[in-house]
mmCIF file of C-alpha atoms in Angstrom:
data_model
loop_
_atom_site.group_PDB
_atom_site.id
_atom_site.type_symbol
_atom_site.label_atom_id
_atom_site.label_comp_id
_atom_site.label_asym_id
_atom_site.label_seq_id
_atom_site.Cartn_x
_atom_site.Cartn_y
_atom_site.Cartn_z
ATOM 1 C CA UNK A 1 29.196 62.160 16.728
ATOM 2 C CA UNK A 2 28.343 59.761 13.100
ATOM 3 C CA UNK A 3 31.070 60.589 10.738
ATOM 4 C CA UNK A 4 28.695 61.147 7.289
ATOM 5 C CA UNK A 5 27.783 58.837 5.597
ATOM 6 C CA UNK A 6 30.119 57.421 2.487
ATOM 7 C CA UNK A 7 28.620 56.948 -0.902
ATOM 8 C CA UNK A 8 29.465 53.231 -1.870
ATOM 9 C CA UNK A 9 32.599 52.519 -3.750
ATOM 10 C CA UNK A 10 30.503 51.540 -6.660
ATOM 11 C CA UNK A 11 33.638 52.774 -9.000
ATOM 12 C CA UNK A 12 35.701 50.378 -7.364
ATOM 13 C CA UNK A 13 34.247 47.613 -6.999
ATOM 14 C CA UNK A 14 35.266 44.798 -9.598
ATOM 15 C CA UNK A 15 32.081 42.266 -9.678
ATOM 16 C CA UNK A 16 34.204 38.532 -9.400
ATOM 17 C CA UNK A 17 33.811 36.426 -12.831
ATOM 18 C CA UNK A 18 32.693 33.337 -13.372
ATOM 19 C CA UNK A 19 31.387 30.798 -10.455
ATOM 20 C CA UNK A 20 32.136 33.674 -7.920
ATOM 21 C CA UNK A 21 30.191 35.887 -10.085
ATOM 22 C CA UNK A 22 27.279 33.279 -10.505
ATOM 23 C CA UNK A 23 27.467 32.878 -6.241
ATOM 24 C CA UNK A 24 27.435 36.712 -5.571
ATOM 25 C CA UNK A 25 24.777 37.154 -7.888
ATOM 26 C CA UNK A 26 22.740 34.809 -6.311
ATOM 27 C CA UNK A 27 23.543 35.710 -2.775
ATOM 28 C CA UNK A 28 23.324 39.217 -3.180
ATOM 29 C CA UNK A 29 20.707 41.535 -1.323
ATOM 30 C CA UNK A 30 19.864 43.753 -3.728
ATOM 31 C CA UNK A 31 18.878 42.023 -7.031
ATOM 32 C CA UNK A 32 20.001 39.195 -8.759
ATOM 33 C CA UNK A 33 21.398 39.107 -12.752
ATOM 34 C CA UNK A 34 23.606 42.688 -12.017
ATOM 35 C CA UNK A 35 23.933 45.044 -15.695
ATOM 36 C CA UNK A 36 20.785 43.157 -16.997
ATOM 37 C CA UNK A 37 17.831 45.112 -17.084
ATOM 38 C CA UNK A 38 14.363 44.388 -16.257
ATOM 39 C CA UNK A 39 13.097 44.213 -19.341
ATOM 40 C CA UNK A 40 15.289 41.833 -20.565
ATOM 41 C CA UNK A 41 15.240 39.799 -17.323
ATOM 42 C CA UNK A 42 11.256 39.249 -17.712
ATOM 43 C CA UNK A 43 11.289 38.714 -21.217
ATOM 44 C CA UNK A 44 13.401 35.438 -20.575
ATOM 45 C CA UNK A 45 11.258 34.617 -17.469
ATOM 46 C CA UNK A 46 8.923 34.642 -19.598
ATOM 47 C CA UNK A 47 10.417 32.583 -22.412
ATOM 48 C CA UNK A 48 11.511 30.068 -19.805
ATOM 49 C CA UNK A 49 7.998 30.061 -18.730
ATOM 50 C CA UNK A 50 6.730 29.250 -22.975
ATOM 51 C CA UNK A 51 10.059 26.631 -22.772
ATOM 52 C CA UNK A 52 7.651 24.523 -20.272
ATOM 53 C CA UNK A 53 4.334 25.598 -22.380
ATOM 54 C CA UNK A 54 5.535 23.903 -25.429
ATOM 55 C CA UNK A 55 7.803 20.893 -23.707
ATOM 56 C CA UNK A 56 4.596 19.983 -22.187
ATOM 57 C CA UNK A 57 2.669 20.242 -25.937
ATOM 58 C CA UNK A 58 5.971 17.826 -27.170
ATOM 59 C CA UNK A 59 6.044 15.410 -24.205
ATOM 60 C CA UNK A 60 2.058 15.172 -23.800
ATOM 61 C CA UNK A 61 2.580 14.767 -28.147
ATOM 62 C CA UNK A 62 5.482 11.871 -27.290
ATOM 63 C CA UNK A 63 3.630 9.843 -25.140
ATOM 64 C CA UNK A 64 0.233 10.118 -27.625
ATOM 65 C CA UNK A 65 3.264 8.530 -30.251
ATOM 66 C CA UNK A 66 4.843 5.943 -28.132
ATOM 67 C CA UNK A 67 1.503 4.619 -26.369
ATOM 68 C CA UNK A 68 -0.639 4.106 -29.829
ATOM 69 C CA UNK A 69 -1.477 0.621 -31.468
ATOM 70 C CA UNK A 70 -2.270 1.876 -34.252
ATOM 71 C CA UNK A 71 0.701 3.196 -36.863
ATOM 72 C CA UNK A 72 1.574 6.668 -36.747
ATOM 73 C CA UNK A 73 1.210 8.706 -39.798
ATOM 74 C CA UNK A 74 4.488 9.421 -42.098
ATOM 75 C CA UNK A 75 4.985 12.968 -41.962
ATOM 76 C CA UNK A 76 7.269 12.331 -44.389
ATOM 77 C CA UNK A 77 4.215 12.145 -47.059
ATOM 78 C CA UNK A 78 1.951 13.777 -45.502
ATOM 79 C CA UNK A 79 3.650 17.371 -46.075
ATOM 80 C CA UNK A 80 4.469 16.219 -49.404
ATOM 81 C CA UNK A 81 3.969 18.243 -52.332
ATOM 82 C CA UNK A 82 4.201 17.815 -56.091
ATOM 83 C CA UNK A 83 5.992 21.116 -57.536
ATOM 84 C CA UNK A 84 6.402 20.789 -61.479
ATOM 85 C CA UNK A 85 5.216 16.999 -61.644
ATOM 86 C CA UNK A 86 8.457 16.267 -59.034
ATOM 87 C CA UNK A 87 7.449 14.420 -56.022
ATOM 88 C CA UNK A 88 8.896 16.331 -53.057
ATOM 89 C CA UNK A 89 8.990 14.968 -49.604
ATOM 90 C CA UNK A 90 8.319 17.349 -46.829
ATOM 91 C CA UNK A 91 9.542 19.827 -49.052
ATOM 92 C CA UNK A 92 6.649 22.360 -47.824
ATOM 93 C CA UNK A 93 8.198 22.335 -43.829
ATOM 94 C CA UNK A 94 11.836 22.834 -45.176
ATOM 95 C CA UNK A 95 10.550 26.165 -47.362
ATOM 96 C CA UNK A 96 8.923 27.136 -44.019
ATOM 97 C CA UNK A 97 11.910 26.318 -42.017
ATOM 98 C CA UNK A 98 14.289 28.751 -44.249
ATOM 99 C CA UNK A 99 11.800 31.225 -44.034
ATOM 100 C CA UNK A 100 11.725 31.053 -40.519
ATOM 101 C CA UNK A 101 15.536 30.741 -40.172
ATOM 102 C CA UNK A 102 15.991 33.937 -42.650
ATOM 103 C CA UNK A 103 13.704 35.532 -40.461
ATOM 104 C CA UNK A 104 16.022 35.023 -37.204
ATOM 105 C CA UNK A 105 19.118 36.402 -39.530
ATOM 106 C CA UNK A 106 17.341 39.611 -40.048
ATOM 107 C CA UNK A 107 15.944 39.871 -36.565
ATOM 108 C CA UNK A 108 19.780 39.185 -35.280
ATOM 109 C CA UNK A 109 20.553 42.544 -37.645
ATOM 110 C CA UNK A 110 17.942 44.693 -36.812
ATOM 111 C CA UNK A 111 19.476 44.472 -32.951
ATOM 112 C CA UNK A 112 22.960 45.702 -33.885
ATOM 113 C CA UNK A 113 21.741 48.375 -35.741
ATOM 114 C CA UNK A 114 19.433 49.370 -32.887
ATOM 115 C CA UNK A 115 22.390 49.633 -30.534
ATOM 116 C CA UNK A 116 24.071 51.679 -33.168
ATOM 117 C CA UNK A 117 20.951 54.045 -33.557
ATOM 118 C CA UNK A 118 20.639 53.504 -37.240
ATOM 119 C CA UNK A 119 17.025 54.387 -36.590
ATOM 120 C CA UNK A 120 16.066 53.149 -40.732
ATOM 121 C CA UNK A 121 18.379 49.791 -41.375
ATOM 122 C CA UNK A 122 16.645 48.738 -37.692
ATOM 123 C CA UNK A 123 12.790 49.924 -38.968
ATOM 124 C CA UNK A 124 14.020 48.068 -42.192
ATOM 125 C CA UNK A 125 15.060 44.908 -40.960
ATOM 126 C CA UNK A 126 12.368 44.654 -38.284
ATOM 127 C CA UNK A 127 9.824 44.968 -41.154
ATOM 128 C CA UNK A 128 11.398 42.228 -43.506
ATOM 129 C CA UNK A 129 11.530 40.121 -40.157
ATOM 130 C CA UNK A 130 7.868 40.606 -39.848
ATOM 131 C CA UNK A 131 7.355 40.110 -43.194
ATOM 132 C CA UNK A 132 9.174 36.447 -43.484
ATOM 133 C CA UNK A 133 6.936 36.005 -40.063
ATOM 134 C CA UNK A 134 4.006 36.649 -42.719
ATOM 135 C CA UNK A 135 4.693 34.583 -44.618
ATOM 136 C CA UNK A 136 5.405 31.481 -42.736
ATOM 137 C CA UNK A 137 1.938 32.279 -41.113
ATOM 138 C CA UNK A 138 0.547 32.296 -44.927
ATOM 139 C CA UNK A 139 2.889 28.516 -45.414
ATOM 140 C CA UNK A 140 0.966 27.886 -42.239
ATOM 141 C CA UNK A 141 -2.894 28.887 -43.543
ATOM 142 C CA UNK A 142 -1.898 26.473 -46.907
ATOM 143 C CA UNK A 143 -0.757 23.811 -44.915
ATOM 144 C CA UNK A 144 -3.623 23.266 -42.186
ATOM 145 C CA UNK A 145 -6.302 24.025 -45.264
ATOM 146 C CA UNK A 146 -4.915 21.220 -47.442
ATOM 147 C CA UNK A 147 -4.636 18.910 -44.077
ATOM 148 C CA UNK A 148 -7.909 19.919 -43.507
ATOM 149 C CA UNK A 149 -9.340 19.677 -46.880
ATOM 150 C CA UNK A 150 -7.629 15.834 -47.206
ATOM 151 C CA UNK A 151 -9.654 14.970 -44.230
ATOM 152 C CA UNK A 152 -7.749 15.588 -41.065
ATOM 153 C CA UNK A 153 -9.349 16.094 -37.921
ATOM 154 C CA UNK A 154 -8.317 16.449 -34.487
ATOM 155 C CA UNK A 155 -10.218 12.978 -33.957
ATOM 156 C CA UNK A 156 -9.029 11.032 -36.914
ATOM 157 C CA UNK A 157 -7.746 11.066 -40.367
ATOM 158 C CA UNK A 158 -7.124 9.315 -43.100
ATOM 159 C CA UNK A 159 -3.661 7.405 -42.985
ATOM 160 C CA UNK A 160 -3.069 6.450 -39.385
ATOM 161 C CA UNK A 161 -3.615 7.106 -35.317
ATOM 162 C CA UNK A 162 -6.331 9.412 -34.536
ATOM 163 C CA UNK A 163 -4.038 11.689 -32.308
ATOM 164 C CA UNK A 164 -1.903 12.953 -34.829
ATOM 165 C CA UNK A 165 -4.247 15.344 -35.863
ATOM 166 C CA UNK A 166 -4.863 16.841 -32.332
ATOM 167 C CA UNK A 167 -1.287 16.770 -31.991
ATOM 168 C CA UNK A 168 -1.008 18.945 -35.489
ATOM 169 C CA UNK A 169 -3.182 20.955 -34.745
ATOM 170 C CA UNK A 170 -1.960 22.125 -31.172
ATOM 171 C CA UNK A 171 1.296 22.244 -31.718
ATOM 172 C CA UNK A 172 1.885 24.041 -34.914
ATOM 173 C CA UNK A 173 -1.422 26.147 -33.855
ATOM 174 C CA UNK A 174 0.199 27.363 -30.406
ATOM 175 C CA UNK A 175 3.415 28.059 -32.814
ATOM 176 C CA UNK A 176 1.491 30.095 -35.472
ATOM 177 C CA UNK A 177 -0.113 32.224 -32.855
ATOM 178 C CA UNK A 178 3.486 32.705 -31.208
ATOM 179 C CA UNK A 179 4.604 33.858 -35.167
ATOM 180 C CA UNK A 180 1.397 36.069 -35.268
ATOM 181 C CA UNK A 181 1.647 37.925 -32.475
ATOM 182 C CA UNK A 182 5.489 38.236 -32.814
ATOM 183 C CA UNK A 183 4.749 39.837 -36.133
ATOM 184 C CA UNK A 184 2.320 42.321 -34.471
ATOM 185 C CA UNK A 185 5.354 43.211 -31.716
ATOM 186 C CA UNK A 186 7.894 43.921 -34.782
ATOM 187 C CA UNK A 187 5.566 46.190 -36.084
ATOM 188 C CA UNK A 188 4.908 47.789 -33.395
ATOM 189 C CA UNK A 189 8.259 48.203 -32.231
ATOM 190 C CA UNK A 190 9.457 49.028 -35.908
ATOM 191 C CA UNK A 191 6.574 52.136 -35.589
ATOM 192 C CA UNK A 192 8.441 53.424 -32.936
ATOM 193 C CA UNK A 193 11.917 52.906 -33.650
ATOM 194 C CA UNK A 194 11.026 54.729 -37.435
ATOM 195 C CA UNK A 195 9.228 57.289 -35.386
ATOM 196 C CA UNK A 196 12.841 57.878 -32.950
ATOM 197 C CA UNK A 197 10.946 58.243 -30.383
ATOM 198 C CA UNK A 198 14.009 56.545 -28.595
ATOM 199 C CA UNK A 199 16.140 59.011 -29.343
ATOM 200 C CA UNK A 200 13.186 62.020 -28.782
ATOM 201 C CA UNK A 201 12.462 59.913 -25.624
ATOM 202 C CA UNK A 202 8.629 60.228 -26.247
ATOM 203 C CA UNK A 203 6.740 58.322 -23.630
ATOM 204 C CA UNK A 204 4.918 55.555 -24.483
ATOM 205 C CA UNK A 205 0.515 55.509 -24.798
ATOM 206 C CA UNK A 206 0.078 52.663 -22.634
ATOM 207 C CA UNK A 207 2.984 52.598 -19.932
ATOM 208 C CA UNK A 208 3.555 56.493 -20.402
ATOM 209 C CA UNK A 209 7.312 55.418 -20.076
ATOM 210 C CA UNK A 210 10.386 56.563 -22.142
ATOM 211 C CA UNK A 211 11.469 53.712 -24.150
ATOM 212 C CA UNK A 212 14.810 52.118 -25.286
ATOM 213 C CA UNK A 213 16.413 50.926 -28.319
ATOM 214 C CA UNK A 214 16.878 47.855 -26.314
ATOM 215 C CA UNK A 215 13.298 46.602 -26.372
ATOM 216 C CA UNK A 216 14.593 46.160 -29.872
ATOM 217 C CA UNK A 217 16.792 43.507 -28.361
ATOM 218 C CA UNK A 218 14.115 41.988 -26.096
ATOM 219 C CA UNK A 219 11.886 42.265 -29.492
ATOM 220 C CA UNK A 220 14.305 39.880 -30.672
ATOM 221 C CA UNK A 221 14.783 37.574 -27.953
ATOM 222 C CA UNK A 222 10.796 36.856 -28.501
ATOM 223 C CA UNK A 223 11.408 36.087 -31.946
ATOM 224 C CA UNK A 224 14.381 34.219 -32.119
ATOM 225 C CA UNK A 225 12.257 31.789 -29.364
ATOM 226 C CA UNK A 226 9.629 31.175 -31.545
ATOM 227 C CA UNK A 227 12.333 30.311 -34.491
ATOM 228 C CA UNK A 228 14.175 28.101 -31.762
ATOM 229 C CA UNK A 229 10.414 26.516 -30.856
ATOM 230 C CA UNK A 230 10.316 25.510 -34.254
ATOM 231 C CA UNK A 231 13.782 23.514 -34.359
ATOM 232 C CA UNK A 232 12.491 21.572 -31.781
ATOM 233 C CA UNK A 233 8.774 20.956 -33.664
ATOM 234 C CA UNK A 234 10.678 20.363 -37.252
ATOM 235 C CA UNK A 235 13.172 17.525 -35.753
ATOM 236 C CA UNK A 236 10.312 16.139 -32.914
ATOM 237 C CA UNK A 237 7.388 16.566 -35.444
ATOM 238 C CA UNK A 238 8.190 16.420 -38.711
ATOM 239 C CA UNK A 239 11.048 14.269 -38.870
ATOM 240 C CA UNK A 240 10.403 11.626 -36.162
ATOM 241 C CA UNK B 1 22.051 56.024 -18.182
ATOM 242 C CA UNK B 2 25.819 55.198 -17.859
ATOM 243 C CA UNK B 3 24.532 51.859 -16.761
ATOM 244 C CA UNK B 4 22.603 51.291 -20.099
ATOM 245 C CA UNK B 5 25.077 53.041 -22.297
ATOM 246 C CA UNK B 6 27.501 50.202 -20.497
ATOM 247 C CA UNK B 7 25.040 47.174 -21.528
ATOM 248 C CA UNK B 8 24.081 49.016 -24.611
ATOM 249 C CA UNK B 9 28.360 48.532 -25.545
ATOM 250 C CA UNK B 10 28.232 44.520 -24.241
ATOM 251 C CA UNK B 11 25.745 43.187 -27.178
ATOM 252 C CA UNK B 12 28.028 44.798 -30.187
ATOM 253 C CA UNK B 13 28.882 42.155 -32.437
ATOM 254 C CA UNK B 14 30.304 42.689 -35.708
ATOM 255 C CA UNK B 15 27.536 42.095 -38.837
ATOM 256 C CA UNK B 16 29.807 39.117 -40.272
ATOM 257 C CA UNK B 17 29.175 36.882 -36.985
ATOM 258 C CA UNK B 18 25.558 36.961 -37.649
ATOM 259 C CA UNK B 19 25.887 36.490 -41.152
ATOM 260 C CA UNK B 20 28.236 33.599 -40.683
ATOM 261 C CA UNK B 21 25.335 32.174 -37.795
ATOM 262 C CA UNK B 22 22.307 32.664 -40.137
ATOM 263 C CA UNK B 23 24.573 30.752 -43.125
ATOM 264 C CA UNK B 24 25.540 27.441 -40.556
ATOM 265 C CA UNK B 25 21.883 28.187 -39.555
ATOM 266 C CA UNK B 26 20.871 26.872 -43.247
ATOM 267 C CA UNK B 27 23.306 24.719 -43.916
ATOM 268 C CA UNK B 28 22.407 22.667 -40.606
ATOM 269 C CA UNK B 29 18.980 22.841 -41.493
ATOM 270 C CA UNK B 30 19.580 21.544 -44.926
ATOM 271 C CA UNK B 31 21.217 18.888 -43.551
ATOM 272 C CA UNK B 32 18.088 17.750 -41.943
ATOM 273 C CA UNK B 33 16.017 17.809 -44.502
ATOM 274 C CA UNK B 34 18.724 15.566 -46.484
ATOM 275 C CA UNK B 35 18.544 13.029 -43.415
ATOM 276 C CA UNK B 36 14.434 12.482 -44.680
ATOM 277 C CA UNK B 37 14.991 13.164 -48.314
ATOM 278 C CA UNK B 38 17.455 9.814 -48.315
ATOM 279 C CA UNK B 39 15.453 8.139 -46.059
ATOM 280 C CA UNK B 40 17.575 7.032 -43.122
ATOM 281 C CA UNK B 41 16.379 5.401 -40.363
ATOM 282 C CA UNK B 42 17.299 3.946 -37.622
ATOM 283 C CA UNK B 43 19.917 4.697 -34.964
ATOM 284 C CA UNK B 44 21.502 7.237 -37.468
ATOM 285 C CA UNK B 45 18.425 9.128 -38.313
ATOM 286 C CA UNK B 46 18.094 9.775 -35.133
ATOM 287 C CA UNK B 47 21.641 10.679 -34.090
ATOM 288 C CA UNK B 48 21.806 13.143 -36.817
ATOM 289 C CA UNK B 49 18.618 14.583 -36.356
ATOM 290 C CA UNK B 50 19.084 15.559 -32.696
ATOM 291 C CA UNK B 51 22.806 16.898 -33.274
ATOM 292 C CA UNK B 52 21.449 19.021 -36.061
ATOM 293 C CA UNK B 53 18.927 20.162 -33.834
ATOM 294 C CA UNK B 54 21.129 20.723 -30.994
ATOM 295 C CA UNK B 55 23.722 22.843 -32.570
ATOM 296 C CA UNK B 56 20.786 25.099 -34.327
ATOM 297 C CA UNK B 57 19.398 25.596 -30.575
ATOM 298 C CA UNK B 58 22.580 26.323 -29.231
ATOM 299 C CA UNK B 59 23.873 29.196 -32.096
ATOM 300 C CA UNK B 60 20.317 30.752 -31.828
ATOM 301 C CA UNK B 61 20.172 31.043 -27.908
ATOM 302 C CA UNK B 62 24.151 31.445 -27.678
ATOM 303 C CA UNK B 63 24.761 34.424 -30.321
ATOM 304 C CA UNK B 64 21.491 35.401 -31.954
ATOM 305 C CA UNK B 65 19.762 35.586 -28.197
ATOM 306 C CA UNK B 66 23.270 36.559 -27.046
ATOM 307 C CA UNK B 67 23.321 33.814 -24.045
ATOM 308 C CA UNK B 68 27.409 33.660 -24.607
ATOM 309 C CA UNK B 69 27.556 37.140 -23.447
ATOM 310 C CA UNK B 70 25.247 36.940 -20.642
ATOM 311 C CA UNK B 71 25.881 36.783 -16.849
ATOM 312 C CA UNK B 72 26.503 33.615 -16.027
ATOM 313 C CA UNK B 73 23.980 33.773 -13.117
ATOM 314 C CA UNK B 74 21.155 34.287 -15.800
ATOM 315 C CA UNK B 75 22.644 31.602 -18.116
ATOM 316 C CA UNK B 76 22.113 29.120 -15.377
ATOM 317 C CA UNK B 77 18.466 30.643 -14.372
ATOM 318 C CA UNK B 78 17.634 30.167 -18.124
ATOM 319 C CA UNK B 79 19.845 27.481 -19.196
ATOM 320 C CA UNK B 80 19.520 24.139 -16.416
ATOM 321 C CA UNK B 81 15.400 24.951 -15.611
ATOM 322 C CA UNK B 82 14.597 23.130 -19.218
ATOM 323 C CA UNK B 83 17.412 20.418 -18.848
ATOM 324 C CA UNK B 84 14.661 19.418 -15.861
ATOM 325 C CA UNK B 85 12.653 18.237 -18.397
ATOM 326 C CA UNK B 86 14.327 15.536 -19.483
ATOM 327 C CA UNK B 87 13.623 13.945 -16.289
ATOM 328 C CA UNK B 88 10.017 14.303 -17.277
ATOM 329 C CA UNK B 89 10.624 13.369 -20.916
ATOM 330 C CA UNK B 90 12.181 9.772 -19.260
ATOM 331 C CA UNK B 91 9.297 9.522 -16.636
ATOM 332 C CA UNK B 92 6.869 9.933 -19.938
ATOM 333 C CA UNK B 93 8.688 7.258 -22.130
ATOM 334 C CA UNK B 94 8.553 4.686 -19.340
ATOM 335 C CA UNK B 95 4.589 5.589 -18.832
ATOM 336 C CA UNK B 96 3.631 5.645 -22.318
ATOM 337 C CA UNK B 97 5.724 2.139 -22.879
ATOM 338 C CA UNK B 98 3.689 0.807 -19.823
ATOM 339 C CA UNK B 99 0.287 2.304 -21.310
ATOM 340 C CA UNK B 100 1.314 0.270 -24.532
ATOM 341 C CA UNK B 101 2.381 -2.600 -23.081
ATOM 342 C CA UNK B 102 -1.452 -2.785 -21.302
ATOM 343 C CA UNK B 103 -3.065 -1.664 -24.104
ATOM 344 C CA UNK B 104 -1.404 -4.752 -26.142
ATOM 345 C CA UNK B 105 -2.355 -6.735 -23.758
ATOM 346 C CA UNK B 106 -5.571 -6.387 -22.917
ATOM 347 C CA UNK B 107 -7.404 -4.799 -26.512
ATOM 348 C CA UNK B 108 -5.201 -6.010 -28.740
ATOM 349 C CA UNK B 109 -3.333 -4.925 -31.653
ATOM 350 C CA UNK B 110 -5.886 -2.981 -32.802
ATOM 351 C CA UNK B 111 -7.241 -2.628 -36.146
#
């Protein structure tokens, strides 16, 4: 009586482009973000939530700085260094910025070689990225110890508004923690790439699922986000 | 699997593009640093800092994070919500101005 069900015409269906495609994705009774894997969509949504957290920190800092009656310490001078007898304002932060940007560059290239299934180059570039990240954390540790030695505390500092210390430790501390986790994440994925887990379809010890080279791109998304946050911290905390 | 393969094809971009963006980010950061180095102040300082910041953020998100090649539905889902944070920024600017005003009015200009 009933005709045999035809398979859905997936091959012939052309997804509309532009705004029509946007509407079709969101109006879908299947899943939004077609052709975007769950892993990638979830990393983006996690990063969106992280954006709000960093956004709230920067907003709290802005509100504290704008409402204080005491003058704010000059970041340009606070983060100055004496290098070979020359006084260099903000030089430490500039070097940290260049280190983090370089790590983003090597990471982007690692993603590219990952999709080309070039195991050695991918793993090597990820290790270089992790090394840049570790360098950044090391420089931040130096910066923190220098400021603590100079008497900066979350409740006060020698140069001005007491809120400087709490904002500084909160924002850079939270960012540094992200970088540290990123380095660990990079090392774990680099090891998997190096060992060829995604070619042999070896199952992960934690999820017991087969991984794909896409995890390199997902790791990259996290890493670039850490760099992205630093762009805003650099502008609002150090250059303001 | 075919779907995964098709996706993998999407993010194949020449290494040259990444090197170019890397270089641009370096130059923009150097410019940001120079704004402070030359001690520019006022409106000029702020507009330059914000322009360099937005250009850097845009390059990272669009090219390094491949947002430029993602579906429009994903772009809007990720990019619009942070934009709405600007409303929050406006609220907090107004609020902190008010707090500063009350502090000055009731406690005086401080030590």
